Coordinates of C-alpha atoms and ligand atoms in Angstrom, one line a residue:
M1 CA -122.3 24.5 -217.3
S2 CA -120.9 20.9 -216.7
D3 CA -122.8 18.4 -214.7
N4 CA -121.7 18.4 -211.0
K5 CA -122.7 14.8 -210.6
K6 CA -119.8 13.8 -212.9
K7 CA -117.2 15.3 -210.5
R8 CA -115.9 12.8 -208.1
V9 CA -114.6 14.9 -205.4
S10 CA -116.9 15.8 -202.6
V11 CA -115.7 18.2 -199.9
I12 CA -117.0 17.8 -196.3
L13 CA -116.1 20.7 -194.0
G14 CA -117.2 22.7 -191.0
L15 CA -119.1 26.0 -191.4
Q16 CA -118.7 27.3 -187.9
W17 CA -115.6 27.4 -185.5
G18 CA -114.9 23.6 -185.6
D19 CA -116.3 20.6 -183.8
E20 CA -119.4 20.5 -185.9
G21 CA -119.4 16.8 -186.1
K22 CA -117.4 16.3 -189.3
G23 CA -115.9 13.1 -188.1
K24 CA -119.3 11.6 -187.5
F25 CA -120.5 12.6 -190.8
I26 CA -117.5 11.2 -192.8
D27 CA -117.7 7.9 -190.9
Y28 CA -121.5 7.8 -191.5
L29 CA -121.1 8.5 -195.3
V30 CA -118.2 6.1 -195.8
S31 CA -120.0 3.4 -194.0
T32 CA -123.0 3.7 -196.4
L33 CA -121.3 4.7 -199.6
S34 CA -118.4 2.1 -199.4
E35 CA -120.9 -0.7 -200.1
T36 CA -121.3 0.5 -203.7
Q37 CA -118.4 2.8 -204.4
K38 CA -114.7 2.8 -204.1
L39 CA -113.8 5.6 -201.7
L40 CA -110.8 7.6 -200.7
V41 CA -111.0 10.1 -197.7
A42 CA -108.3 12.8 -198.0
R43 CA -107.6 15.3 -195.1
F44 CA -106.5 18.5 -196.7
Q45 CA -105.3 20.8 -194.0
G46 CA -104.7 21.2 -190.3
G47 CA -102.9 18.6 -188.1
S48 CA -103.3 17.2 -184.6
N49 CA -105.1 20.4 -183.5
A50 CA -108.2 18.6 -185.1
G51 CA -110.2 16.2 -183.0
H52 CA -112.9 14.2 -184.9
S53 CA -114.9 11.9 -182.7
I54 CA -116.6 8.8 -184.1
E55 CA -118.8 6.6 -181.9
F56 CA -119.9 3.2 -182.8
G57 CA -121.1 0.4 -180.5
N58 CA -119.8 1.5 -177.1
R59 CA -116.4 2.7 -178.4
K60 CA -115.4 6.2 -179.1
V61 CA -112.4 7.1 -181.2
V62 CA -111.0 10.6 -181.7
F63 CA -108.8 11.1 -184.8
H64 CA -106.4 14.0 -185.0
S65 CA -104.2 13.4 -188.1
I66 CA -105.8 10.2 -189.5
P67 CA -108.7 10.6 -191.9
S68 CA -112.1 9.6 -190.7
G69 CA -112.6 6.8 -193.2
I70 CA -110.1 4.4 -191.6
L71 CA -112.6 2.3 -189.9
E72 CA -114.1 1.1 -193.1
K73 CA -112.2 -1.7 -194.7
N74 CA -112.6 -0.9 -198.3
T75 CA -111.7 2.8 -198.0
K76 CA -108.4 4.4 -198.8
N77 CA -107.2 7.3 -196.5
L78 CA -104.8 10.0 -197.5
V79 CA -103.2 12.5 -195.2
G80 CA -102.8 15.2 -197.9
A81 CA -100.0 17.6 -198.7
G82 CA -101.5 20.5 -196.7
V83 CA -101.5 18.7 -193.4
N84 CA -99.0 19.2 -190.7
I85 CA -98.1 15.8 -189.4
D86 CA -97.4 15.2 -185.7
V87 CA -95.8 11.9 -185.9
V88 CA -96.1 11.3 -182.0
S89 CA -99.9 11.9 -182.1
M90 CA -100.2 9.9 -185.2
K91 CA -98.4 6.9 -183.7
K92 CA -100.8 7.0 -180.7
E93 CA -103.9 7.1 -182.9
I94 CA -102.7 4.1 -184.9
A95 CA -102.1 2.2 -181.6
E96 CA -105.7 3.1 -180.6
I97 CA -107.3 1.7 -183.8
K98 CA -105.1 -1.3 -184.5
D99 CA -107.7 -3.8 -183.3
I100 CA -110.8 -2.1 -184.8
A101 CA -109.1 -1.3 -188.1
P102 CA -106.6 -4.1 -188.7
W103 CA -106.4 -3.0 -192.4
W104 CA -105.1 0.4 -191.4
K105 CA -101.6 0.1 -192.9
E106 CA -102.7 -1.0 -196.4
N107 CA -105.3 1.6 -196.4
L108 CA -103.3 4.6 -195.1
F109 CA -101.4 6.9 -197.5
I110 CA -99.3 9.8 -196.6
A111 CA -98.5 12.6 -199.0
K112 CA -94.7 13.2 -199.4
E113 CA -95.3 17.0 -199.7
A114 CA -97.0 17.1 -196.2
T115 CA -95.0 18.8 -193.5
V116 CA -93.7 17.1 -190.3
V117 CA -94.0 18.8 -186.9
V118 CA -90.7 19.0 -185.0
P119 CA -90.6 19.1 -181.1
T120 CA -88.9 22.6 -181.0
A121 CA -91.9 24.1 -182.9
K122 CA -94.0 23.2 -179.9
L123 CA -91.6 25.2 -177.6
I124 CA -91.8 28.2 -180.0
E125 CA -95.7 28.1 -179.9
A126 CA -95.8 28.0 -176.2
V127 CA -93.5 31.1 -176.0
Q128 CA -95.3 32.9 -178.7
E129 CA -98.6 32.4 -177.0
S130 CA -97.3 33.6 -173.6
E131 CA -95.7 36.7 -175.3
R132 CA -99.2 37.5 -176.8
G133 CA -100.3 38.1 -173.4
G134 CA -104.1 39.3 -173.4
G135 CA -104.0 38.9 -177.2
R136 CA -103.4 35.2 -177.0
I137 CA -105.2 32.9 -179.5
G138 CA -105.8 30.1 -177.2
T139 CA -104.3 27.6 -179.6
T140 CA -104.3 23.8 -179.1
N141 CA -100.5 23.8 -178.5
K142 CA -100.0 21.5 -181.4
A143 CA -97.3 23.9 -183.0
I144 CA -99.8 24.5 -186.0
G145 CA -98.9 28.3 -186.3
P146 CA -95.1 27.8 -186.2
T147 CA -95.2 24.8 -188.4
Y148 CA -97.1 26.5 -191.2
G149 CA -95.1 29.7 -190.6
D150 CA -91.9 27.7 -191.3
F151 CA -93.4 26.2 -194.4
Y152 CA -94.5 29.5 -195.9
S153 CA -91.3 31.2 -195.0
R154 CA -89.7 28.3 -196.8
T155 CA -86.8 27.7 -194.4
D156 CA -87.3 25.5 -191.3
D157 CA -90.0 23.2 -192.7
L158 CA -89.5 19.4 -192.8
A159 CA -91.1 17.7 -195.6
V160 CA -92.2 14.0 -195.4
Y161 CA -90.0 13.3 -198.3
E162 CA -87.1 14.5 -196.4
A163 CA -88.0 12.6 -193.3
E164 CA -88.3 9.3 -195.6
D165 CA -84.5 8.8 -195.8
D166 CA -82.6 8.5 -192.4
K167 CA -79.5 10.2 -193.5
V168 CA -81.4 13.2 -195.1
F169 CA -83.8 13.5 -192.2
H170 CA -81.1 13.7 -189.4
K171 CA -79.1 16.4 -191.2
R172 CA -82.3 18.3 -191.9
Y173 CA -83.6 17.9 -188.4
E174 CA -80.4 19.2 -186.8
E175 CA -80.5 22.2 -189.0
I176 CA -84.1 23.1 -188.1
K177 CA -83.5 22.3 -184.3
E178 CA -80.5 24.7 -184.3
S179 CA -82.4 27.4 -186.0
H180 CA -85.3 27.1 -183.7
L181 CA -83.1 27.1 -180.7
K182 CA -81.6 30.4 -181.9
T183 CA -85.0 31.9 -182.3
L184 CA -85.9 30.7 -178.9
S185 CA -82.8 32.2 -177.2
G186 CA -82.2 35.2 -179.5
K187 CA -85.8 36.5 -180.2
Y188 CA -87.6 35.3 -177.0
N189 CA -84.7 35.0 -174.6
F190 CA -86.0 31.5 -173.6
Q191 CA -83.6 28.6 -172.7
P192 CA -85.5 25.4 -173.1
D193 CA -85.1 22.5 -170.6
L194 CA -82.7 20.3 -172.7
K195 CA -83.5 17.2 -170.7
A196 CA -87.3 17.4 -171.5
L197 CA -86.5 18.3 -175.1
A198 CA -84.4 15.1 -175.5
E199 CA -87.3 13.0 -174.1
E200 CA -89.7 14.7 -176.8
E201 CA -87.1 14.0 -179.4
E202 CA -86.9 10.4 -178.5
K203 CA -90.8 10.1 -179.1
F204 CA -90.5 12.1 -182.2
F205 CA -87.7 9.9 -183.6
D206 CA -89.9 6.9 -182.8
G207 CA -92.8 8.6 -184.7
V208 CA -90.5 9.3 -187.7
A209 CA -89.4 5.6 -187.8
L210 CA -93.1 4.6 -188.0
L211 CA -93.7 7.2 -190.7
Q212 CA -90.9 5.8 -192.8
T213 CA -92.7 2.3 -192.9
L214 CA -96.0 3.9 -194.3
N215 CA -97.1 4.3 -197.8
I216 CA -95.7 7.6 -198.9
V217 CA -97.0 8.9 -202.1
P218 CA -97.1 12.1 -204.3
C219 CA -100.3 13.6 -203.5
H220 CA -101.5 15.1 -206.8
S221 CA -100.8 12.1 -208.9
F222 CA -102.1 9.7 -206.3
L223 CA -105.3 11.5 -206.3
Q224 CA -105.4 11.8 -210.2
T225 CA -104.9 8.0 -210.4
A226 CA -107.7 7.4 -208.0
L227 CA -110.0 9.7 -209.9
K228 CA -109.1 7.9 -213.2
N229 CA -109.9 4.7 -211.6
G230 CA -113.3 5.8 -210.7
E231 CA -112.7 6.3 -206.9
Q232 CA -114.9 8.8 -205.2
V233 CA -112.8 11.2 -203.2
I234 CA -114.0 12.8 -200.0
A235 CA -111.9 15.8 -199.1
E236 CA -112.1 15.9 -195.2
G237 CA -111.8 19.4 -193.7
A238 CA -110.5 20.1 -190.3
Q239 CA -111.4 23.0 -187.9
G240 CA -114.2 25.2 -189.5
T241 CA -114.7 28.1 -192.1
L242 CA -114.6 30.8 -189.3
L243 CA -111.1 29.5 -188.3
D244 CA -109.8 30.1 -191.8
V245 CA -106.5 31.9 -191.6
R246 CA -107.6 34.5 -194.2
F247 CA -111.4 34.7 -194.1
G248 CA -112.1 33.6 -190.6
T249 CA -112.4 35.7 -187.4
R250 CA -108.9 37.0 -187.5
R251 CA -106.6 36.7 -185.3
G252 CA -108.5 33.9 -183.4
V253 CA -108.0 31.6 -186.3
T254 CA -105.8 28.6 -187.1
S255 CA -103.1 28.8 -189.7
S256 CA -104.6 27.0 -192.7
H257 CA -107.2 27.4 -195.3
T258 CA -110.2 25.6 -193.9
T259 CA -112.5 26.4 -197.0
S260 CA -113.3 24.3 -199.9
A261 CA -110.5 26.3 -201.8
G262 CA -108.2 24.8 -199.1
A263 CA -109.1 21.3 -200.5
C264 CA -107.6 22.4 -203.8
V265 CA -104.4 23.9 -202.3
G266 CA -104.0 21.2 -199.8
L267 CA -104.5 18.2 -202.2
G268 CA -103.4 19.5 -205.5
L269 CA -106.8 19.5 -207.0
A270 CA -108.3 21.7 -209.5
P271 CA -111.5 23.8 -208.4
S272 CA -113.4 22.0 -211.4
D273 CA -112.7 18.5 -209.7
I274 CA -115.1 19.6 -206.9
G275 CA -118.7 18.5 -207.0
T276 CA -120.6 18.4 -203.8
V277 CA -119.6 20.6 -200.9
L278 CA -121.3 19.4 -197.8
G279 CA -121.3 22.0 -195.1
V280 CA -121.5 20.5 -191.6
C281 CA -123.2 22.9 -189.0
K282 CA -124.3 22.5 -185.5
A283 CA -127.9 23.4 -184.7
Y284 CA -126.5 26.0 -182.3
V285 CA -122.9 27.2 -182.3
T286 CA -119.7 26.5 -180.2
R287 CA -116.3 28.0 -180.2
V288 CA -113.1 26.9 -178.2
G289 CA -110.3 29.4 -177.9
N290 CA -110.3 33.2 -177.9
G291 CA -112.0 35.6 -180.3
C292 CA -115.3 37.3 -181.1
F293 CA -118.4 35.3 -180.9
P294 CA -121.6 37.6 -181.5
T295 CA -124.3 35.1 -180.4
E296 CA -122.4 33.7 -177.3
I297 CA -125.0 33.0 -174.7
G298 CA -124.0 35.1 -171.6
G299 CA -121.6 37.3 -173.8
Q300 CA -118.3 38.5 -172.4
E301 CA -119.2 37.0 -168.9
A302 CA -119.5 33.6 -170.4
D303 CA -116.2 33.9 -172.5
K304 CA -114.3 34.8 -169.3
W305 CA -115.9 32.0 -167.4
S306 CA -115.0 29.4 -170.0
T307 CA -111.4 30.4 -170.0
T308 CA -111.1 30.4 -166.3
H309 CA -113.1 27.2 -165.5
T310 CA -112.6 23.5 -166.3
R311 CA -115.0 20.6 -167.0
A312 CA -114.5 19.5 -163.5
D313 CA -115.7 22.9 -162.1
E314 CA -118.9 22.6 -164.0
E315 CA -119.7 19.0 -163.5
N316 CA -121.8 19.4 -160.4
L317 CA -123.4 22.8 -161.2
N318 CA -126.6 21.3 -162.7
Y319 CA -127.8 24.4 -164.1
D320 CA -131.1 24.4 -166.2
V321 CA -130.8 25.0 -169.9
N322 CA -134.0 27.1 -169.6
D323 CA -132.5 29.2 -166.9
S324 CA -133.2 32.9 -167.3
V325 CA -129.7 33.8 -166.5
P326 CA -127.8 33.6 -169.9
L327 CA -124.4 32.6 -168.2
K328 CA -126.1 29.6 -166.5
Q329 CA -128.2 28.7 -169.7
G330 CA -124.9 28.7 -171.8
I331 CA -123.1 26.4 -169.2
A332 CA -126.2 24.0 -169.1
L333 CA -126.1 23.8 -173.0
R334 CA -122.4 22.9 -172.8
G335 CA -123.3 20.2 -170.4
L336 CA -126.1 18.8 -172.5
G337 CA -123.9 18.9 -175.7
N338 CA -120.9 17.6 -173.9
E339 CA -119.1 20.6 -175.3
Y340 CA -115.6 20.1 -174.1
G341 CA -112.7 19.9 -176.6
A342 CA -111.9 16.6 -178.2
T343 CA -108.3 17.6 -178.3
T344 CA -107.7 19.8 -175.3
G345 CA -110.7 19.2 -173.0
R346 CA -111.3 22.9 -172.7
P347 CA -114.9 24.1 -172.2
R348 CA -116.3 25.1 -175.6
R349 CA -118.1 28.4 -175.6
T350 CA -121.8 28.0 -176.6
G351 CA -124.2 30.3 -178.5
W352 CA -127.1 30.5 -180.7
L353 CA -127.3 29.8 -184.5
D354 CA -125.9 32.8 -186.3
L355 CA -127.4 33.1 -189.8
P356 CA -125.2 36.0 -191.1
L357 CA -122.1 33.9 -190.4
L358 CA -123.7 30.8 -191.6
K359 CA -124.5 32.4 -195.0
Y360 CA -121.0 33.8 -195.1
A361 CA -119.6 30.4 -194.7
I362 CA -121.8 28.9 -197.3
A363 CA -120.9 31.5 -199.8
L364 CA -117.2 31.2 -199.1
N365 CA -117.3 27.5 -199.6
G366 CA -119.8 27.1 -202.4
V367 CA -121.8 24.8 -200.2
T368 CA -124.3 22.6 -202.1
E369 CA -125.9 20.8 -199.2
L370 CA -126.1 21.1 -195.4
G371 CA -125.7 18.6 -192.7
I372 CA -127.1 19.6 -189.3
T373 CA -125.8 18.0 -186.3
K374 CA -126.7 17.9 -182.6
I375 CA -130.3 19.0 -183.2
D376 CA -131.2 16.4 -180.3
I377 CA -129.2 18.6 -177.8
L378 CA -131.9 21.2 -178.1
D379 CA -134.8 18.8 -177.1
T380 CA -135.4 20.3 -173.7
L381 CA -135.2 24.0 -174.5
N382 CA -138.5 26.0 -174.0
E383 CA -137.3 28.5 -176.6
I384 CA -134.5 28.5 -179.3
A385 CA -133.1 31.8 -180.6
V386 CA -131.6 32.2 -184.1
C387 CA -129.6 35.3 -185.0
T388 CA -131.2 36.6 -188.2
H389 CA -129.2 39.7 -188.7
Y390 CA -126.9 42.2 -187.0
E391 CA -128.3 45.6 -186.2
G392 CA -127.3 48.1 -188.8
Q393 CA -124.9 45.6 -190.7
D394 CA -126.2 44.3 -194.0
E395 CA -123.2 42.1 -194.8
V396 CA -120.6 40.2 -192.7
D397 CA -117.7 42.4 -192.2
I398 CA -115.1 40.3 -190.1
S399 CA -113.2 43.4 -189.1
K400 CA -116.5 44.7 -187.5
L401 CA -117.8 41.5 -186.0
A402 CA -116.6 42.3 -182.5
E403 CA -119.2 45.2 -182.5
A404 CA -122.1 43.2 -184.2
K405 CA -125.3 43.3 -182.2
P406 CA -127.3 40.2 -183.0
V407 CA -131.1 40.4 -183.6
Y408 CA -132.9 37.2 -182.8
K409 CA -135.9 35.4 -183.8
I410 CA -137.3 33.1 -181.2
F411 CA -138.6 29.6 -181.9
P412 CA -140.6 27.5 -179.6
G413 CA -138.8 24.3 -178.5
W414 CA -140.2 20.9 -179.3
K415 CA -139.7 19.5 -175.8
K416 CA -139.6 16.0 -177.0
D417 CA -136.9 13.4 -176.9
T418 CA -135.6 13.0 -180.4
K419 CA -132.2 11.4 -179.8
G420 CA -131.5 8.5 -182.3
F421 CA -134.4 9.5 -184.6
T422 CA -133.8 8.1 -188.2
S423 CA -137.0 9.1 -190.0
L424 CA -138.1 12.6 -191.1
A425 CA -141.7 11.7 -190.7
D426 CA -141.2 11.4 -186.8
I427 CA -139.7 14.8 -186.1
P428 CA -141.8 17.2 -184.2
K429 CA -143.4 20.1 -186.0
E430 CA -141.5 22.7 -184.0
M431 CA -138.2 21.0 -185.1
K432 CA -139.3 21.0 -188.7
D433 CA -140.2 24.7 -188.5
Y434 CA -136.7 25.4 -187.2
L435 CA -134.9 23.3 -189.9
D436 CA -137.2 24.7 -192.8
F437 CA -136.3 28.2 -191.6
I438 CA -132.7 27.4 -191.9
E439 CA -133.2 26.1 -195.4
V440 CA -135.2 29.1 -196.6
E441 CA -132.9 31.6 -195.1
T442 CA -129.7 30.0 -196.4
G443 CA -131.2 28.8 -199.7
V444 CA -129.4 25.5 -199.3
P445 CA -131.1 22.1 -198.8
I446 CA -130.5 20.2 -195.8
S447 CA -129.6 16.7 -196.8
F448 CA -128.9 15.2 -193.3
I449 CA -130.0 15.8 -189.8
S450 CA -127.9 14.1 -187.2
T451 CA -129.7 13.2 -184.0
G452 CA -126.9 11.5 -181.9
P453 CA -123.2 10.8 -182.0
K454 CA -123.5 7.2 -183.3
R455 CA -123.3 6.3 -186.9
D456 CA -126.8 5.3 -187.4
E457 CA -128.4 8.2 -185.4
I458 CA -129.1 10.3 -188.6
I459 CA -132.0 11.3 -190.6
K460 CA -131.3 11.2 -194.5
K461 CA -133.5 14.0 -195.8
V462 CA -133.1 13.5 -199.6
Ligands
LIG501 P1 -115.5 17.4 -185.5 O1 -114.2 18.1 -185.0 O2 -116.3 18.4 -186.4 O3 -115.4 16.1 -186.0 O4 -116.5 17.3 -184.1 P2 -116.1 16.7 -182.6 O5 -115.9 15.3 -182.8 O6 -114.9 17.6 -182.1 O7 -117.3 17.2 -181.9 C1 -118.5 16.7 -182.1 C2 -119.1 16.0 -180.9 O8 -120.5 15.8 -181.0 C3 -118.5 14.5 -180.8 O9 -118.4 14.2 -179.5 C4 -119.6 13.7 -181.6 O10 -119.6 12.4 -181.0 C5 -120.8 14.4 -181.2 N1 -121.9 14.3 -182.1 C6 -121.8 14.5 -183.5 N2 -123.1 14.5 -184.0 C7 -123.9 14.6 -183.0 C8 -125.3 14.6 -182.8 O11 -126.1 14.7 -183.9 N3 -125.9 14.5 -181.6 C9 -125.1 14.5 -180.5 N4 -125.7 14.4 -179.4 N5 -123.8 14.3 -180.6 C10 -123.2 14.5 -181.9
LIG502 P1 -111.7 20.3 -185.4 O1 -111.1 19.7 -186.6 C1 -112.3 23.7 -182.8 C2 -109.0 26.5 -182.5 C3 -108.3 26.8 -181.3 C4 -107.8 28.2 -181.4 C5 -107.6 28.3 -182.8 C6 -106.1 28.2 -183.2 O2 -111.9 19.3 -184.3 O3 -113.0 21.0 -185.7 P2 -104.5 26.2 -183.5 O4 -104.0 25.2 -182.5 O5 -105.1 25.7 -184.8 O6 -103.4 27.2 -183.9 O7 -105.5 27.0 -182.7 O8 -108.3 27.4 -183.4 N1 -109.0 25.2 -183.1 C7 -110.2 24.4 -183.1 N2 -111.3 24.6 -182.5 N3 -112.1 22.5 -183.4 C8 -110.9 22.3 -184.0 O9 -110.6 21.3 -184.9 C9 -109.8 23.4 -183.9 N4 -108.6 23.4 -184.2 C10 -108.0 24.6 -183.8 O10 -109.0 26.4 -180.2 O11 -108.9 29.0 -181.0
LIG503 MG1 -113.3 18.6 -183.1

């Protein structure tokens, strides 16, 4: 077998239902590695449905389409071919980082094969979600499903290379718009508000005008040149493994391939290019949106609560994270972890670490090392539960997940403040036992333990 270390592509992706802390990890790694290596961070799928938060000093930035390496001067960033680009959102993101990343323009590259999200796709998504009724997915409303749908049906998709030239773009755009409006009126009997649409179009055209000024490159050859030049590529995943369109918890998933294989199809890489696969995983689990969640604290009652309440409703509840009522405990954990969507602000459902699903995600991605985040959020818990298996189910079968009955092992909490810890020697014994158990059960080494949202709040284990 060949030596993995010679491979210059590392994949960093989420092992749960998203929001594991991928943004923080990438920013941290880039800030440390860029001192000695030439780096290129390449987003391989998703779009503005992603919300990757990075905190430094007293600033917080949330990236949706722009890769998380942009804050480091000597790092290139590529929005890969597998990404759906929301040009309106991208323009806002750029405005937000202009002062802290004045090099953004020379360091940002856009794959010409990527797809551009058009305003009418958002209207289609809204109508589709309402048609789904009780079966609605709870999407982020960023037109991810319709845009990938158009791409795979090879009809109403707009490629970046088509948007590059104004003449081609306007012709293509009008064709797509007409087709979408036909679908809206014919299939869904929906007549859009044309004035509101014209306003959205205006913002969209501004976004396309900005896109046309960026470095637009052919994805595959751009990456091959970088690899030949000795650059280290970090493929940045969005969403999480359990939201993968094929192997995730269907149908409450996103519309792209969120696994390490997705890095190949989204960037034009060969599987043999990939060396390290760093799986990012929270010390507990969250999920935003609909769909099964075996270890949800408070079960169905909690699921219903989180879809019918907002952050403001929960702000003054002051529930105790050790409350014996699971619904209240889950809400309290949400408060401690600030588990409200970075993109939509929705409450994220909270649950215990689920080892069967974690092992499933590790195997799907070929994870070589783990990064555990938000361990500090468990600091005040008396007890921490971990699902070791499901009653009567030896293997994860996604089609049977809704019936899964988790069996838990209970760990004593450490009841100590560990926020910001940077040394392994300082961590409490109970935390070490908890992390050792994860390592032994999964058979994958934990390389990093994140103890806070900031760049330097991290323990490097190996
Ligand atoms: P991503 O989508 O995977 O990048 O994750 P998000 O940014 O959506 O959500 C993770 C949240 O947790 C963000 O607000 C981060 O700033 C924060 N965060 C990341 N790692 C840690 C950690 O170790 N401890 C704490 N307390 N917060 C963290
Ligand atoms: P990051 O990259 C968490 C969820 C939505 C919904 C489902 C489908 O920040 O981890 P979509 O808009 O993609 O069609 O919605 O996927 N979802 C995410 N949940 N983090 C994300 O991204 C997500 N992106 C999409 O809530 O359940
Ligand atoms: Mg997120």
